[in-house]
Short mmCIF file of C-alpha atoms in Angstrom, two decimals:
data_model
loop_
_atom_site.label_atom_id
_atom_site.label_comp_id
_atom_site.label_asym_id
_atom_site.label_seq_id
_atom_site.Cartn_x
_atom_site.Cartn_y
_atom_site.Cartn_z
CA UNK A 351 50.92 -7.81 38.52
CA UNK A 352 48.21 -5.50 38.99
CA UNK A 353 46.85 -4.08 36.31
CA UNK A 354 48.59 -7.38 34.38
CA UNK A 355 45.08 -8.83 36.10
CA UNK A 356 42.93 -6.35 35.96
CA UNK A 357 44.02 -6.47 31.70
CA UNK A 358 42.59 -10.30 32.13
CA UNK A 359 39.64 -9.37 32.92
CA UNK A 360 38.87 -6.62 31.65
CA UNK A 361 39.53 -8.50 28.35
CA UNK A 362 38.03 -11.45 29.48
CA UNK A 363 34.66 -9.61 30.49
CA UNK A 364 34.42 -8.15 27.10
CA UNK A 365 34.73 -10.50 25.30
CA UNK A 366 31.77 -12.60 26.83
CA UNK A 367 30.37 -9.44 26.55
CA UNK A 368 30.72 -9.50 22.87
CA UNK A 369 29.89 -13.03 21.66
CA UNK A 370 26.71 -12.27 24.32
CA UNK A 371 25.88 -9.60 21.83
CA UNK A 372 26.32 -11.27 18.89
CA UNK A 373 24.24 -15.45 20.74
CA UNK A 374 21.52 -12.49 21.30
CA UNK A 375 21.30 -11.71 17.69
CA UNK A 376 21.21 -14.10 15.98
CA UNK A 377 18.47 -16.35 18.16
CA UNK A 378 16.75 -13.04 16.97
CA UNK A 379 17.86 -12.81 13.47
CA UNK A 380 16.52 -17.25 13.89
CA UNK A 381 13.18 -16.24 15.85
CA UNK A 382 12.37 -13.92 13.08
CA UNK A 383 13.23 -15.71 9.98
CA UNK A 384 12.06 -18.33 11.32
CA UNK A 385 9.21 -18.60 13.74
CA UNK A 386 7.18 -15.35 13.79
CA UNK A 387 5.85 -13.72 10.56
CA UNK A 388 8.06 -15.18 7.81
CA UNK A 389 6.28 -14.00 4.77
CA UNK A 390 6.34 -10.35 6.54
CA UNK A 391 10.18 -10.52 7.91
CA UNK A 392 11.46 -10.72 4.84
CA UNK A 393 9.63 -8.69 2.98
CA UNK A 394 10.53 -6.14 5.51
CA UNK A 395 14.33 -7.55 5.53
CA UNK A 396 14.67 -6.82 2.01
CA UNK A 397 12.56 -4.03 1.33
CA UNK A 398 14.98 -2.58 3.38
CA UNK A 399 19.00 -3.48 0.34
CA UNK A 400 15.98 -2.68 -1.31
CA UNK A 401 16.38 0.33 -5.12
CA UNK A 402 13.10 2.77 -4.52
CA UNK A 403 13.55 4.69 -7.30
CA UNK A 404 13.71 7.73 -8.58
CA UNK A 405 9.77 9.05 -8.49
CA UNK A 406 8.61 12.15 -10.86
CA UNK A 407 6.02 14.88 -9.88
CA UNK A 408 2.98 14.78 -10.98
CA UNK A 409 0.43 18.05 -11.82
CA UNK A 410 -2.84 16.78 -11.01
CA UNK A 411 -4.70 18.54 -13.51
CA UNK A 412 -8.89 20.01 -12.46
CA UNK A 413 -11.15 21.51 -13.74
CA UNK A 414 -11.32 25.28 -12.70
CA UNK A 415 -15.52 25.60 -12.88
CA UNK A 416 -16.90 21.94 -11.50
CA UNK A 417 -13.22 21.63 -8.95
CA UNK A 418 -13.92 17.80 -10.11
CA UNK A 419 -9.62 15.88 -11.05
CA UNK A 420 -9.45 15.97 -14.58
CA UNK A 421 -6.32 13.83 -14.27
CA UNK A 422 -4.01 12.45 -11.42
CA UNK A 423 -0.64 11.07 -10.91
CA UNK A 424 0.58 7.86 -11.48
CA UNK A 425 0.97 5.56 -9.12
CA UNK A 426 3.77 5.84 -6.69
CA UNK A 427 5.15 9.53 -8.01
CA UNK A 428 4.27 12.12 -5.26
CA UNK A 429 2.02 14.92 -5.65
CA UNK A 430 1.68 16.85 -2.58
CA UNK A 431 2.68 16.59 1.88
CA UNK A 432 1.34 16.23 4.10
CA UNK A 433 1.29 18.31 7.83
CA UNK A 434 1.04 18.16 10.92
CA UNK A 435 1.39 21.27 12.40
CA UNK A 436 1.49 20.76 16.05
CA UNK A 437 4.08 17.91 16.10
CA UNK A 438 6.22 20.13 14.02
CA UNK A 439 6.31 17.07 10.78
CA UNK A 440 5.84 17.12 7.31
CA UNK A 441 6.10 15.12 5.34
CA UNK A 442 6.28 13.90 1.25
CA UNK A 443 2.68 12.20 0.04
CA UNK A 444 2.51 10.29 -2.40
CA UNK A 445 -0.60 7.84 -4.64
CA UNK A 446 0.38 4.37 -3.65
CA UNK A 447 1.61 2.69 -0.45
CA UNK A 448 3.59 -0.07 -1.03
CA UNK A 449 5.91 -0.82 1.09
CA UNK A 450 8.97 1.20 -1.37
CA UNK A 451 6.53 3.92 -1.26
CA UNK A 452 5.84 3.79 1.94
CA UNK A 453 10.59 4.21 2.45
CA UNK A 454 10.06 7.68 0.92
CA UNK A 455 6.94 9.16 3.27
CA UNK A 456 3.29 9.20 3.25
CA UNK A 457 1.51 6.48 1.18
CA UNK A 458 -2.13 7.83 -0.01
CA UNK A 459 -4.57 3.75 -0.18
CA UNK A 460 -4.64 3.97 -4.11
CA UNK A 461 -8.92 2.47 -2.78
CA UNK A 462 -9.78 5.61 -1.36
CA UNK A 463 -9.91 9.06 -2.54
CA UNK A 464 -8.04 11.88 -3.07
CA UNK A 465 -8.80 15.69 -1.35
CA UNK A 466 -11.59 17.10 -2.49
CA UNK A 467 -13.48 14.25 -3.90
CA UNK A 468 -15.38 14.22 -1.13
CA UNK A 469 -14.53 10.31 0.46
CA UNK A 470 -12.43 9.05 2.76
CA UNK A 471 -8.88 9.25 2.26
CA UNK A 472 -6.50 6.35 3.73
CA UNK A 473 -3.11 7.57 4.12
CA UNK A 474 -0.33 5.52 5.69
CA UNK A 475 2.85 6.14 6.95
CA UNK A 476 5.74 4.36 9.09
CA UNK A 477 6.29 5.28 13.29
CA UNK A 478 10.14 7.37 12.86
CA UNK A 479 10.58 10.87 13.79
CA UNK A 480 9.96 11.95 10.99
CA UNK A 481 6.40 10.49 9.83
CA UNK A 482 4.25 9.33 12.15
CA UNK A 483 5.80 8.79 14.81
CA UNK A 484 3.97 11.41 16.85
CA UNK A 485 0.53 10.69 15.90
CA UNK A 486 -0.53 9.25 18.91
CA UNK A 487 0.03 12.66 20.34
CA UNK A 488 -2.38 14.94 17.69
CA UNK A 489 -5.29 15.62 20.38
CA UNK A 490 -9.58 16.99 18.27
CA UNK A 491 -9.06 20.32 17.25
CA UNK A 492 -5.77 19.96 15.75
CA UNK A 493 -5.17 20.96 12.53
CA UNK A 494 -3.54 19.10 9.39
CA UNK A 495 -2.70 20.33 6.78
CA UNK A 496 -3.13 18.82 2.64
CA UNK A 497 -0.67 21.15 -0.12
CA UNK A 498 -0.93 19.73 -3.35
CA UNK A 499 -0.40 21.69 -6.50
CA UNK A 500 -4.40 22.04 -7.16
CA UNK A 501 -4.73 23.23 -3.81
CA UNK A 502 -4.38 23.46 0.37
CA UNK A 503 -6.58 21.40 2.65
CA UNK A 504 -6.90 21.84 5.85
CA UNK A 505 -8.56 19.35 8.35
CA UNK A 506 -9.41 19.22 12.67
CA UNK A 507 -8.67 15.84 13.73
CA UNK A 508 -12.17 15.26 15.45
CA UNK A 509 -10.53 11.09 17.36
CA UNK A 510 -7.61 9.17 17.26
CA UNK A 511 -7.71 5.68 19.10
CA UNK A 512 -5.92 2.37 18.80
CA UNK A 513 -6.79 0.04 16.56
CA UNK A 514 -6.44 -3.60 15.27
CA UNK A 515 -5.68 -4.40 11.53
CA UNK A 516 -8.85 -5.95 11.25
CA UNK A 517 -10.35 -3.46 13.18
CA UNK A 518 -9.15 -0.82 10.37
CA UNK A 519 -9.48 -2.66 7.53
CA UNK A 520 -13.40 -2.71 8.19
CA UNK A 521 -13.31 1.09 7.50
CA UNK A 522 -15.76 2.37 5.60
CA UNK A 523 -14.78 3.87 1.37
CA UNK A 524 -17.53 5.84 1.61
CA UNK A 525 -18.47 9.07 -1.30
CA UNK A 526 -20.33 11.02 1.15
CA UNK A 527 -18.49 13.03 3.35
CA UNK A 528 -14.14 13.96 3.26
CA UNK A 529 -12.85 12.27 6.48
CA UNK A 530 -9.04 11.74 6.52
CA UNK A 531 -7.90 9.04 7.79
CA UNK A 532 -3.83 8.82 8.73
CA UNK A 533 -2.58 5.04 10.47
CA UNK A 534 0.85 3.74 11.36
CA UNK A 535 1.50 1.87 13.86
CA UNK A 536 1.79 1.36 17.07
CA UNK A 537 3.41 0.75 19.74
CA UNK A 538 5.52 3.51 17.55
CA UNK A 539 7.95 2.51 19.32
CA UNK A 540 8.07 -1.13 18.70
CA UNK A 541 10.77 -3.16 18.05
CA UNK A 542 8.35 -5.70 16.47
CA UNK A 543 5.91 -6.85 13.77
CA UNK A 544 3.24 -5.72 15.62
CA UNK A 545 -0.82 -5.25 15.17
CA UNK A 546 -2.50 -2.33 15.55
CA UNK A 547 -1.86 0.93 14.22
CA UNK A 548 -2.36 3.66 16.36
CA UNK A 549 -5.22 5.55 13.52
CA UNK A 550 -6.54 9.28 13.18
CA UNK A 551 -9.71 11.00 12.07
CA UNK A 552 -10.07 13.90 10.58
CA UNK A 553 -13.31 15.82 9.07
CA UNK A 554 -12.25 18.51 5.38
CA UNK A 555 -12.58 22.00 7.49
CA UNK A 556 -11.31 24.55 4.64
CA UNK A 557 -9.79 24.63 0.99
CA UNK A 558 -8.17 27.15 -0.65
CA UNK A 559 -7.87 25.64 -4.46
CA UNK A 560 -5.13 26.77 -6.89
CA UNK A 561 -5.49 30.48 -8.90
CA UNK B 931 -7.18 -11.94 -3.73
CA UNK B 932 -9.79 -14.89 -4.72
CA UNK B 933 -12.74 -12.43 -5.97
CA UNK B 934 -11.00 -9.39 -6.54
CA UNK B 935 -9.09 -11.63 -9.80
CA UNK B 936 -12.48 -10.58 -11.70
CA UNK B 937 -12.49 -7.38 -11.09
CA UNK B 938 -8.97 -7.21 -12.29
CA UNK B 939 -10.37 -9.25 -15.25
CA UNK B 940 -13.15 -6.59 -15.71
CA UNK B 941 -10.98 -4.45 -15.58
CA UNK B 942 -8.32 -4.82 -17.97
CA UNK B 943 -11.13 -5.92 -20.56
CA UNK B 944 -12.00 -1.48 -20.63
CA UNK B 945 -8.44 -0.69 -21.20
CA UNK B 946 -6.66 0.27 -24.77
CA UNK B 947 -9.74 1.35 -26.23
CA UNK B 948 -11.02 5.60 -26.46
CA UNK B 949 -13.24 7.85 -26.59
CA UNK B 950 -16.79 7.15 -24.74
CA UNK B 951 -19.49 8.41 -24.73
CA UNK B 952 -20.87 9.33 -21.19
CA UNK B 953 -23.90 7.69 -20.97
CA UNK B 954 -22.20 4.64 -22.51
CA UNK B 955 -19.35 4.60 -19.26
CA UNK B 956 -21.68 4.78 -16.92
CA UNK B 957 -23.22 2.08 -17.07
CA UNK B 958 -19.74 -0.06 -18.51
CA UNK B 959 -18.71 1.07 -14.66
CA UNK B 960 -22.14 -0.50 -13.77
CA UNK B 961 -20.87 -3.47 -15.20
CA UNK B 962 -17.46 -3.59 -14.23
CA UNK B 963 -19.03 -3.72 -10.88
CA UNK B 964 -22.01 -4.44 -9.68
CA UNK B 965 -21.95 -8.77 -8.44
CA UNK B 966 -22.17 -11.78 -10.12
CA UNK B 967 -23.00 -14.33 -8.14
CA UNK B 968 -21.91 -17.36 -10.10
CA UNK B 969 -22.12 -21.08 -8.22
CA UNK B 970 -24.21 -19.41 -5.27
CA UNK B 971 -20.73 -18.20 -4.47
CA UNK B 972 -20.60 -13.85 -5.11
CA UNK B 973 -18.13 -11.87 -6.60
CA UNK B 974 -17.86 -8.50 -7.07
CA UNK B 975 -15.02 -5.24 -6.97
CA UNK B 976 -14.48 -3.72 -3.43
CA UNK B 977 -15.08 -1.07 -2.52
CA UNK B 978 -11.15 0.05 -3.15
CA UNK B 979 -10.95 -1.72 -6.62
CA UNK B 980 -14.49 0.32 -7.03
CA UNK B 981 -13.03 3.41 -7.08
CA UNK B 982 -10.06 2.88 -8.86
CA UNK B 983 -12.56 1.39 -11.86
CA UNK B 984 -14.54 4.76 -11.90
CA UNK B 985 -11.55 6.74 -11.16
CA UNK B 986 -9.84 5.21 -14.16
CA UNK B 987 -12.87 5.71 -16.18
CA UNK B 988 -13.46 9.15 -15.63
CA UNK B 989 -9.73 9.89 -16.58
CA UNK B 990 -9.23 7.77 -19.91
CA UNK B 991 -12.48 8.33 -22.85
CA UNK B 992 -13.30 4.28 -24.89
CA UNK B 993 -15.71 3.99 -27.77
CA UNK B 994 -19.09 3.18 -26.98
CA UNK B 995 -18.68 0.30 -29.81
CA UNK B 996 -16.04 -2.05 -27.23
CA UNK B 997 -17.77 -1.43 -24.32
CA UNK B 998 -19.96 -2.84 -26.22
CA UNK B 999 -17.35 -5.82 -26.93
CA UNK B 1000 -16.54 -4.85 -23.23
CA UNK B 1001 -19.43 -6.48 -21.87
CA UNK B 1002 -19.37 -9.56 -24.11
CA UNK B 1003 -16.16 -10.49 -22.27
CA UNK B 1004 -17.26 -9.85 -19.48
CA UNK B 1005 -20.76 -12.64 -19.64
CA UNK B 1006 -18.06 -14.41 -21.38
CA UNK B 1007 -15.79 -15.31 -18.80
CA UNK B 1008 -19.16 -15.15 -16.32
CA UNK B 1009 -20.16 -17.93 -18.46
CA UNK B 1010 -16.36 -19.87 -18.48
CA UNK B 1011 -16.04 -19.99 -14.26
CA UNK B 1012 -20.03 -20.79 -13.99
CA UNK B 1013 -19.76 -23.82 -16.54
CA UNK B 1014 -16.94 -24.99 -14.16
CA UNK B 1015 -19.23 -25.45 -11.45
CA UNK B 1016 -16.31 -23.52 -9.00
CA UNK B 1017 -16.99 -22.36 -6.63
CA UNK B 1018 -14.12 -20.60 -6.00
CA UNK B 1019 -10.76 -18.62 -8.04
CA UNK B 1020 -9.19 -21.66 -6.94
CA UNK B 1021 -12.02 -24.59 -7.24
CA UNK B 1022 -11.50 -24.17 -11.40
CA UNK B 1023 -10.85 -26.90 -13.45
CA UNK B 1024 -7.39 -26.72 -15.35
CA UNK B 1025 -8.86 -26.51 -18.90
CA UNK B 1026 -11.54 -23.65 -17.45
CA UNK B 1027 -8.47 -21.34 -16.26
CA UNK B 1028 -6.93 -21.98 -19.51
CA UNK B 1029 -10.31 -19.92 -20.85
CA UNK B 1030 -9.51 -17.53 -18.92
CA UNK B 1031 -6.38 -16.68 -18.88
CA UNK B 1032 -6.78 -17.41 -22.99
CA UNK B 1033 -9.03 -14.28 -22.28
CA UNK B 1034 -6.87 -12.08 -20.18
CA UNK B 1035 -4.57 -13.30 -23.45
CA UNK B 1036 -6.15 -12.27 -25.66
CA UNK B 1037 -7.36 -8.53 -23.23
CA UNK B 1038 -2.85 -8.07 -22.71
CA UNK B 1039 -2.83 -8.85 -27.06
CA UNK B 1040 -5.36 -5.74 -27.86
CA UNK B 1041 -4.20 -3.09 -25.83
CA UNK B 1042 -1.57 -4.12 -24.23
CA UNK B 1043 -2.43 -4.13 -20.49
CA UNK B 1044 0.02 -5.60 -17.73
CA UNK B 1045 -0.39 -7.86 -14.70
CA UNK B 1046 2.68 -7.68 -12.32
CA UNK B 1047 3.18 -8.54 -8.46
CA UNK B 1048 5.50 -6.00 -6.24
CA UNK B 1049 6.02 -5.67 -3.42
CA UNK B 1050 3.59 -7.84 -2.37
CA UNK B 1051 0.62 -6.62 -4.97
CA UNK B 1052 -0.93 -7.38 -8.20
CA UNK B 1053 -0.64 -4.53 -10.08
CA UNK B 1054 -3.04 -3.88 -13.74
CA UNK B 1055 -1.27 -1.17 -16.18
CA UNK B 1056 -2.60 0.48 -18.45
CA UNK B 1057 -0.59 0.21 -22.80
CA UNK B 1058 1.23 3.42 -21.24
CA UNK B 1059 2.61 1.97 -18.02
CA UNK B 1060 0.25 3.56 -16.04
CA UNK B 1061 -1.52 1.89 -13.10
CA UNK B 1062 -4.84 1.32 -13.47
CA UNK B 1063 -5.88 -1.80 -10.00
CA UNK B 1064 -4.20 -2.58 -7.22
CA UNK B 1065 -5.38 -6.64 -5.56
CA UNK B 1066 -4.37 -8.89 -3.70
CA UNK B 1067 -2.56 -7.23 -0.67
CA UNK B 1068 -4.21 -5.66 2.29
CA UNK B 1069 -6.44 -2.03 2.75
CA UNK B 1070 -3.98 -2.24 5.45
CA UNK B 1071 0.05 -1.52 5.88
CA UNK B 1072 2.96 -2.89 7.69
CA UNK B 1073 4.43 0.49 8.96
CA UNK B 1074 6.26 -0.19 11.17
CA UNK B 1075 10.11 1.29 11.75
CA UNK B 1076 11.07 -2.45 12.07
CA UNK B 1077 15.70 -2.17 11.80
CA UNK B 1078 15.45 -5.11 14.51
CA UNK B 1079 15.94 -7.45 11.92
CA UNK B 1080 18.14 -6.46 9.60
CA UNK B 1081 20.37 -4.80 13.12
CA UNK B 1082 20.33 -8.19 14.16
CA UNK B 1083 20.88 -9.54 10.54
CA UNK B 1084 24.23 -7.74 10.15
CA UNK B 1085 25.03 -8.11 13.40
CA UNK B 1086 24.82 -12.35 13.21
CA UNK B 1087 26.81 -12.18 9.60
CA UNK B 1088 29.51 -10.40 10.73
CA UNK B 1089 29.68 -12.62 13.71
CA UNK B 1090 29.36 -15.55 11.90
CA UNK B 1091 31.58 -14.23 9.65
CA UNK B 1092 34.65 -13.03 12.41
CA UNK B 1093 34.29 -16.95 13.80
CA UNK B 1094 34.34 -18.73 10.83
CA UNK B 1095 38.31 -17.40 9.53
CA UNK B 1096 39.14 -19.58 12.16
CA UNK B 1097 38.70 -21.87 9.96
CA UNK B 1098 39.79 -21.24 6.44
#
């Protein structure tokens, strides 16, 4: 008798939890698609189900005497990797930072300079464990390494801080000094969209060109 | 976005030609990236677009005589916008928009350049499909790993399907 009642009660509890979970998910879905940032929601949702496409890896050509880049990768091509040795992360680095590119790895903003060009380099990646989730764990003095076909570039972290989107949009894309800027959404464990980014600034420390 | 449209048109005009003298290239770059004040409003390629224009010109050679042609087309586009009296791209009357479209179409027919919208931004590619310029999107991208939306949507759909099957 007790067993029978226990089974009935247990079934009722499980059913109630399932219904509550379902309605919670439905509420979250409706809130995102109807009330919050609708366009962002639709873009992110459908981007998750789109095919990322095949990318090619193109060698970048460099002038051997002046070390200037003479041929650049196409938008969407992988041209190297970016490593954060302190946290043991290595991510593929692509030219461009569209949503489909960011699904595959780190995206280099096409409106910024390439490593070796002596300007601002802006790179973004998702706050996933295998990408830039551990960016906030970098300290001043930690190394960041960008490895490409034409050379290996080592940078040293000079600053790391939380900025709003509008603050980061004021970043100066200058051509006087080589500055590497990495960013990802913050808080890194946020469940929803966030207007903040964790930004790491680094200066060029050393270059080893490919022979 | 609206101010970058001018830069996009200016960049589009220079694509598809071959062989530039170094001196002309610098002048052309200056022409494409300088500020144009039209009807009291200043239009100029932003820093990011200047980088992309500089990069494209560095990698691709353009003929000197055709650079003059491009410069004249830029002047024509500026004149059209000035004549319209509009203080923003969105205010340009339909008749003048058609004239600007005609300039863009002439460029497309001559150079093979394409304008596409992908991933929330305008992408300008040359005849070979190589990207010249991206415009219209923010420099700062969405980089949060928002699986909540996907998970909650899928669970909702499963739940709705489970309930709906009782009625069918």
